[in-house]
């Protein structure tokens, strides 16, 4: 119930204005978001690399409704990738893009073209791109766009969400050689017809999908903060005789940072998903929706004058 309210608030312009105008403490946003500028993102990449942590950067923004905004998003990714290359950090950092932020909602072809340009700059920098997955109405189109991008950039990655009933089949179909698949539980409010509603069913689906991806020839990216699922993934990697560099773990910036370092120190590839940019509101509300106990942290920050 609380989760639905928070996810609804994530889409509310009025709530956004209210929260944006509140004396929200910098520490709240700073906990989950790297900063607003390219330079701040690069600084975070450097800090993570010093701890042997990989990064993937998400320039915040979604549901782009015009070509100008979509071009500006593409340009920012290009700027960031060039800056990471210039700083010698591109072997440790890639980017995550939302196709909706590149124009998927109004012109799939131009979203494809913008993603292609980003992928080409990433390839030149020696790194990769992963397409985030949004609500279930975009799943087919996102997978189709990624499959086309892979014709030129085989390492272009995408995301599968285990709350969707279809995802076990998608995991099997997409577990081919070099296929980079980020597996997550899913963050949107989805109907019963397409998505499991009980947490246990989502978790069980996650385990079946780990099995499918680890058994295949692709590169699984296990994106979860769930300690049981991390242990199961480690167990399955052993079972399928996988090298530690043939898969990776991923977690969100600011969430379980001690665990990021523990896994990296144990020799696993660990990538931190780092959002940056000034459109932090929708992202932050989704993080709160996932874990309503973060609400107290948020409420304290709103009340704070500092
Ligand atoms: C790298 C990455 C990329 C993602 N990309 C997408 C995407 O493209 N599309 C999409 O729909 N979703 C995406 N997500 C979000 C994902 O779908 C989940 O909503 C989110 O990761 C929470 O699920 P969980 O697996 O961590 O497990 P949960 O069941 O939410 O949590 C399991 C445990 O993790 C810890 N934990 C989880 N969240 C928090 C928190 N906020 N604060 C403190 N502790 C916490 C707690 O110990 C909790 O018991 C992504 C997540 C990650 C990590």
Coordinates of C-alpha atoms and ligand atoms in Angstrom, one line a residue:
X1 CA 0.0 0.0 0.0
X2 CA 2.7 2.5 1.1
X3 CA 4.8 1.4 -1.9
X4 CA 1.9 2.2 -4.3
X5 CA 1.5 5.6 -2.7
X6 CA 5.2 6.4 -3.0
X7 CA 5.3 5.1 -6.6
X8 CA 2.3 7.3 -7.4
X9 CA 4.0 10.3 -5.8
X10 CA 7.1 9.6 -8.0
X11 CA 4.9 10.5 -11.0
X12 CA 3.2 13.5 -9.4
X13 CA 4.3 16.9 -10.5
X14 CA 2.7 18.6 -7.4
X15 CA 4.7 16.3 -5.1
X16 CA 7.8 17.0 -7.1
X17 CA 7.3 20.8 -6.6
X18 CA 6.7 20.3 -2.9
X19 CA 9.7 18.1 -2.3
X20 CA 11.9 20.2 -4.6
X21 CA 11.0 23.4 -2.7
X22 CA 11.4 21.8 0.8
X23 CA 14.7 22.4 2.6
X24 CA 15.7 18.9 1.7
X25 CA 19.1 18.2 3.1
X26 CA 21.9 17.8 0.7
X27 CA 22.9 14.6 2.4
X28 CA 19.7 12.8 1.4
X29 CA 20.2 13.4 -2.3
X30 CA 23.9 12.9 -2.0
X31 CA 23.4 9.5 -0.5
X32 CA 21.8 8.2 -3.7
X33 CA 22.9 10.6 -6.4
X34 CA 26.5 11.4 -7.4
X35 CA 25.8 15.1 -8.2
X36 CA 24.5 17.2 -11.0
X37 CA 27.5 17.6 -13.3
X38 CA 29.8 15.5 -15.6
X39 CA 32.7 16.5 -13.4
X40 CA 30.9 15.3 -10.2
X41 CA 30.2 11.9 -12.0
X42 CA 33.8 11.6 -13.0
X43 CA 34.9 12.3 -9.4
X44 CA 32.7 9.5 -8.2
X45 CA 34.1 7.1 -10.8
X46 CA 37.6 7.9 -9.6
X47 CA 36.6 7.3 -6.0
X48 CA 34.9 4.0 -6.8
X49 CA 37.9 2.9 -8.9
X50 CA 40.2 3.5 -6.0
X51 CA 38.2 0.9 -4.1
X52 CA 38.3 -1.5 -7.1
X53 CA 34.6 -0.9 -7.8
X54 CA 33.3 -0.6 -11.3
X55 CA 30.6 1.9 -12.1
X56 CA 27.7 2.4 -14.5
X57 CA 26.4 6.0 -14.9
X58 CA 22.8 6.9 -15.4
X59 CA 22.1 10.5 -16.5
X60 CA 18.8 11.0 -14.8
X61 CA 15.7 11.7 -16.9
X62 CA 13.0 9.6 -18.5
X63 CA 9.8 10.0 -20.4
X64 CA 11.4 12.5 -22.7
X65 CA 8.8 14.1 -24.9
X66 CA 10.8 16.1 -27.5
X67 CA 13.8 15.6 -29.8
X68 CA 15.7 18.5 -28.3
X69 CA 15.6 17.0 -24.8
X70 CA 16.6 13.5 -26.2
X71 CA 19.5 15.1 -28.1
X72 CA 20.6 16.8 -24.9
X73 CA 20.6 13.5 -23.0
X74 CA 22.6 11.8 -25.8
X75 CA 25.1 14.7 -25.7
X76 CA 25.6 14.4 -21.9
X77 CA 26.4 10.7 -22.3
X78 CA 28.9 11.5 -25.0
X79 CA 30.5 14.2 -22.8
X80 CA 30.7 11.8 -19.9
X81 CA 32.2 9.0 -21.9
X82 CA 34.8 11.3 -23.4
X83 CA 35.7 12.7 -19.9
X84 CA 36.0 9.1 -18.5
X85 CA 38.3 8.2 -21.4
X86 CA 40.4 11.4 -20.9
X87 CA 40.8 10.6 -17.2
X88 CA 41.8 7.0 -17.8
X89 CA 38.7 5.7 -16.1
X90 CA 36.7 4.1 -19.0
X91 CA 38.0 0.6 -18.3
X92 CA 36.2 0.9 -14.9
X93 CA 33.0 2.7 -15.9
X94 CA 30.2 2.3 -18.5
X95 CA 26.9 4.0 -18.9
X96 CA 23.2 3.0 -18.5
X97 CA 20.6 4.6 -20.7
X98 CA 16.9 4.7 -20.6
X99 CA 15.5 4.4 -24.2
X100 CA 12.6 6.6 -23.1
X101 CA 15.1 9.4 -22.3
X102 CA 16.4 9.0 -25.9
X103 CA 12.9 9.4 -27.4
X104 CA 11.5 5.8 -27.5
X105 CA 8.0 7.1 -26.6
X106 CA 7.6 9.3 -29.7
X107 CA 10.1 7.9 -32.2
X108 CA 11.7 4.5 -31.7
X109 CA 14.0 4.9 -34.8
X110 CA 15.5 8.1 -33.5
X111 CA 15.9 6.6 -30.0
X112 CA 17.8 3.7 -31.7
X113 CA 20.0 6.3 -33.6
X114 CA 20.9 8.2 -30.4
X115 CA 21.7 4.9 -28.6
X116 CA 23.9 3.9 -31.5
X117 CA 25.8 7.2 -31.3
X118 CA 26.4 6.7 -27.5
X119 CA 27.5 3.1 -28.1
X120 CA 30.0 4.2 -30.8
X121 CA 31.6 6.7 -28.4
X122 CA 31.6 4.0 -25.6
X123 CA 33.3 1.6 -28.0
X124 CA 35.9 4.2 -28.8
X125 CA 36.5 4.7 -25.1
X126 CA 36.8 0.9 -24.6
X127 CA 33.7 0.5 -22.6
X128 CA 30.0 -0.6 -22.8
X129 CA 26.4 0.6 -22.7
X130 CA 23.4 -1.0 -21.0
X131 CA 19.8 -0.2 -21.7
X132 CA 17.7 0.0 -18.5
X133 CA 14.3 -1.6 -18.6
X134 CA 11.2 0.4 -17.9
X135 CA 7.6 -0.7 -17.4
X136 CA 6.3 -3.8 -19.2
X137 CA 4.8 -1.9 -22.1
X138 CA 8.4 -1.2 -23.3
X139 CA 9.9 -4.7 -22.8
X140 CA 9.5 -5.9 -26.4
X141 CA 10.6 -2.7 -27.9
X142 CA 13.6 -2.4 -25.7
X143 CA 14.8 -6.0 -26.4
X144 CA 14.2 -5.5 -30.1
X145 CA 16.2 -2.2 -30.1
X146 CA 19.1 -3.9 -28.1
X147 CA 19.2 -6.9 -30.5
X148 CA 19.6 -4.4 -33.4
X149 CA 22.3 -2.4 -31.5
X150 CA 24.1 -5.7 -30.9
X151 CA 24.6 -6.2 -34.6
X152 CA 27.2 -3.4 -34.4
X153 CA 28.0 -3.5 -30.7
X154 CA 27.8 -7.1 -29.4
X155 CA 28.5 -6.1 -25.8
X156 CA 25.5 -3.7 -25.6
X157 CA 23.6 -4.9 -22.5
X158 CA 20.1 -4.8 -21.3
X159 CA 18.0 -5.6 -18.2
X160 CA 15.4 -8.3 -17.4
X161 CA 13.0 -7.9 -14.4
X162 CA 12.1 -11.0 -12.5
X163 CA 8.7 -9.8 -11.4
X164 CA 7.6 -10.2 -15.0
X165 CA 6.1 -13.7 -15.7
X166 CA 7.8 -13.7 -19.1
X167 CA 11.4 -13.2 -17.8
X168 CA 12.4 -16.8 -17.2
X169 CA 11.8 -17.4 -21.0
X170 CA 13.6 -14.2 -21.9
X171 CA 16.5 -15.2 -19.7
X172 CA 16.8 -18.5 -21.6
X173 CA 16.5 -16.8 -25.0
X174 CA 19.0 -14.1 -24.2
X175 CA 21.7 -16.3 -22.5
X176 CA 23.8 -16.5 -25.7
X177 CA 27.5 -15.8 -26.1
X178 CA 28.6 -12.3 -25.1
X179 CA 25.0 -11.3 -24.1
X180 CA 25.3 -8.9 -21.2
X181 CA 22.1 -9.2 -19.1
X182 CA 21.4 -7.3 -15.9
X183 CA 19.0 -9.2 -13.8
X184 CA 16.9 -7.2 -11.3
X185 CA 13.6 -7.7 -9.5
X186 CA 11.9 -4.7 -11.1
X187 CA 10.9 -1.3 -9.8
X188 CA 7.5 -0.4 -11.5
X189 CA 3.9 -0.9 -10.4
X190 CA 2.9 -3.8 -12.7
X191 CA -0.5 -5.5 -13.1
X192 CA -1.1 -9.1 -11.9
X193 CA -1.7 -10.2 -15.5
X194 CA 2.0 -9.7 -16.4
X195 CA 3.8 -9.6 -13.1
X196 CA 4.1 -11.7 -9.9
X197 CA 2.7 -9.7 -7.0
X198 CA 4.1 -11.6 -4.0
X199 CA 7.7 -10.9 -3.0
X200 CA 8.3 -14.6 -2.6
X201 CA 7.3 -15.3 -6.2
X202 CA 9.5 -12.5 -7.5
X203 CA 12.4 -13.9 -5.5
X204 CA 11.8 -17.5 -6.8
X205 CA 11.6 -16.2 -10.3
X206 CA 15.0 -14.4 -9.7
X207 CA 16.5 -17.8 -8.7
X208 CA 15.2 -19.5 -11.8
X209 CA 16.6 -16.7 -14.0
X210 CA 20.0 -16.9 -12.2
X211 CA 20.0 -20.6 -13.2
X212 CA 19.1 -19.8 -16.8
X213 CA 21.7 -17.1 -17.2
X214 CA 24.6 -18.9 -15.4
X215 CA 23.9 -22.1 -17.4
X216 CA 24.1 -20.1 -20.6
X217 CA 27.1 -18.5 -22.4
X218 CA 26.3 -14.9 -21.8
X219 CA 27.6 -12.5 -19.1
X220 CA 25.1 -12.3 -16.2
X221 CA 25.0 -9.0 -14.2
X222 CA 23.2 -9.8 -10.9
X223 CA 21.7 -6.5 -9.8
X224 CA 20.3 -7.0 -6.3
X225 CA 21.0 -6.0 -2.7
X226 CA 19.4 -9.2 -1.5
X227 CA 22.0 -11.2 0.5
X228 CA 20.3 -14.5 -0.1
X229 CA 20.3 -14.0 -3.9
X230 CA 23.9 -12.9 -3.9
X231 CA 24.8 -16.2 -2.1
X232 CA 22.7 -18.2 -4.5
X233 CA 24.4 -16.5 -7.5
X234 CA 27.9 -17.3 -6.0
X235 CA 26.8 -20.9 -5.5
X236 CA 25.4 -21.3 -9.1
X237 CA 28.6 -19.7 -10.5
X238 CA 30.6 -22.5 -8.8
X239 CA 28.1 -25.1 -10.0
X240 CA 28.5 -24.0 -13.6
X241 CA 32.2 -23.6 -13.2
X242 CA 32.3 -20.0 -14.1
X243 CA 35.4 -17.8 -13.6
X244 CA 34.8 -14.8 -11.3
X245 CA 35.3 -12.5 -14.3
X246 CA 32.5 -14.2 -16.3
X247 CA 29.7 -12.4 -14.3
X248 CA 29.3 -9.5 -12.0
X249 CA 27.3 -8.1 -9.2
X250 CA 25.7 -4.7 -9.3
X251 CA 24.1 -2.5 -6.6
X252 CA 22.9 1.0 -6.4
X253 CA 25.0 3.9 -5.3
X254 CA 24.4 4.6 -1.6
X255 CA 22.7 1.2 -0.9
X256 CA 24.7 -1.3 1.1
X257 CA 28.0 0.3 0.3
X258 CA 29.8 -2.0 2.8
X259 CA 28.6 -5.0 0.8
X260 CA 30.0 -3.4 -2.4
X261 CA 33.4 -3.4 -0.9
X262 CA 33.1 -6.8 0.7
X263 CA 32.3 -8.4 -2.7
X264 CA 35.1 -6.5 -4.5
X265 CA 37.6 -7.5 -1.8
X266 CA 36.6 -11.1 -2.2
X267 CA 37.5 -11.0 -5.8
X268 CA 34.1 -10.5 -7.5
X269 CA 33.5 -8.0 -10.1
X270 CA 31.2 -5.4 -8.4
X271 CA 29.6 -2.5 -10.3
X272 CA 27.9 0.4 -8.7
X273 CA 25.0 2.0 -10.5
X274 CA 25.5 5.7 -10.1
X275 CA 22.8 8.2 -11.1
X276 CA 23.6 11.9 -11.6
X277 CA 22.0 15.0 -13.0
X278 CA 19.4 17.4 -11.7
X279 CA 16.3 15.2 -12.4
X280 CA 16.8 13.2 -9.2
X281 CA 13.1 13.3 -8.0
X282 CA 11.6 10.3 -9.8
X283 CA 14.7 8.2 -9.1
X284 CA 14.7 9.0 -5.5
X285 CA 11.0 8.3 -5.0
X286 CA 11.4 4.8 -6.6
X287 CA 14.2 4.0 -4.2
X288 CA 12.0 5.1 -1.3
X289 CA 9.1 3.0 -2.7
X290 CA 11.3 -0.1 -2.7
X291 CA 12.1 0.3 1.0
X292 CA 9.6 2.3 2.9
X293 CA 11.8 2.4 6.0
X294 CA 13.9 4.9 4.0
X295 CA 10.9 7.1 4.5
X296 CA 12.1 8.0 8.1
X297 CA 15.5 9.0 6.7
X298 CA 13.7 11.1 4.1
X299 CA 11.3 12.7 6.6
X300 CA 14.1 13.7 8.9
X301 CA 15.9 15.3 6.0
X302 CA 12.8 17.3 5.0
X303 CA 12.4 18.6 8.5
X304 CA 16.0 19.5 8.8
X305 CA 17.0 23.2 8.3
X306 CA 20.6 22.3 7.5
Ligands
LIG1 C1 22.3 -2.0 -10.8 C2 20.8 -1.9 -10.7 C3 20.1 -1.6 -11.9 C4 18.7 -1.5 -11.9 N1 18.1 -1.3 -13.0 C5 16.7 -1.4 -13.0 C6 16.0 -1.3 -14.3 O1 16.6 -1.1 -15.4 N2 14.6 -1.4 -14.2 C7 14.0 -1.7 -13.1 O2 12.7 -1.9 -13.1 N3 14.6 -1.8 -11.9 C8 16.0 -1.6 -11.9 N4 16.6 -1.8 -10.7 C9 15.9 -1.8 -9.4 C10 15.5 -3.2 -9.0 O3 14.5 -3.7 -9.9 C11 14.9 -3.3 -7.6 O4 13.8 -2.5 -7.5 C12 15.9 -2.9 -6.5 O5 17.2 -3.3 -6.8 C13 15.5 -3.5 -5.2 O6 15.5 -4.9 -5.3 P1 16.6 -5.9 -4.5 O7 16.9 -7.0 -5.5 O8 17.7 -5.1 -4.1 O9 15.8 -6.6 -3.4 P2 14.8 -6.1 -2.2 O10 13.9 -7.2 -2.0 O11 14.2 -4.7 -2.5 O12 15.8 -6.0 -1.0 C14 16.5 -7.1 -0.5 C15 17.4 -6.6 0.7 O13 18.3 -5.6 0.2 C16 18.5 -4.5 1.1 N5 18.0 -3.3 0.5 C17 17.3 -3.2 -0.6 N6 16.9 -1.9 -0.9 C18 17.5 -1.2 0.0 C19 17.5 0.2 0.3 N7 16.9 1.1 -0.5 N8 18.1 0.7 1.4 C20 18.8 -0.2 2.2 N9 18.8 -1.6 2.0 C21 18.2 -2.0 1.0 C22 17.8 -5.0 2.4 O14 18.6 -5.7 3.2 C23 16.7 -5.9 1.8 O15 16.1 -6.8 2.7 C24 18.0 -1.8 -10.7 C25 18.7 -2.2 -9.5 C26 20.1 -2.2 -9.5 C27 20.8 -2.7 -8.3

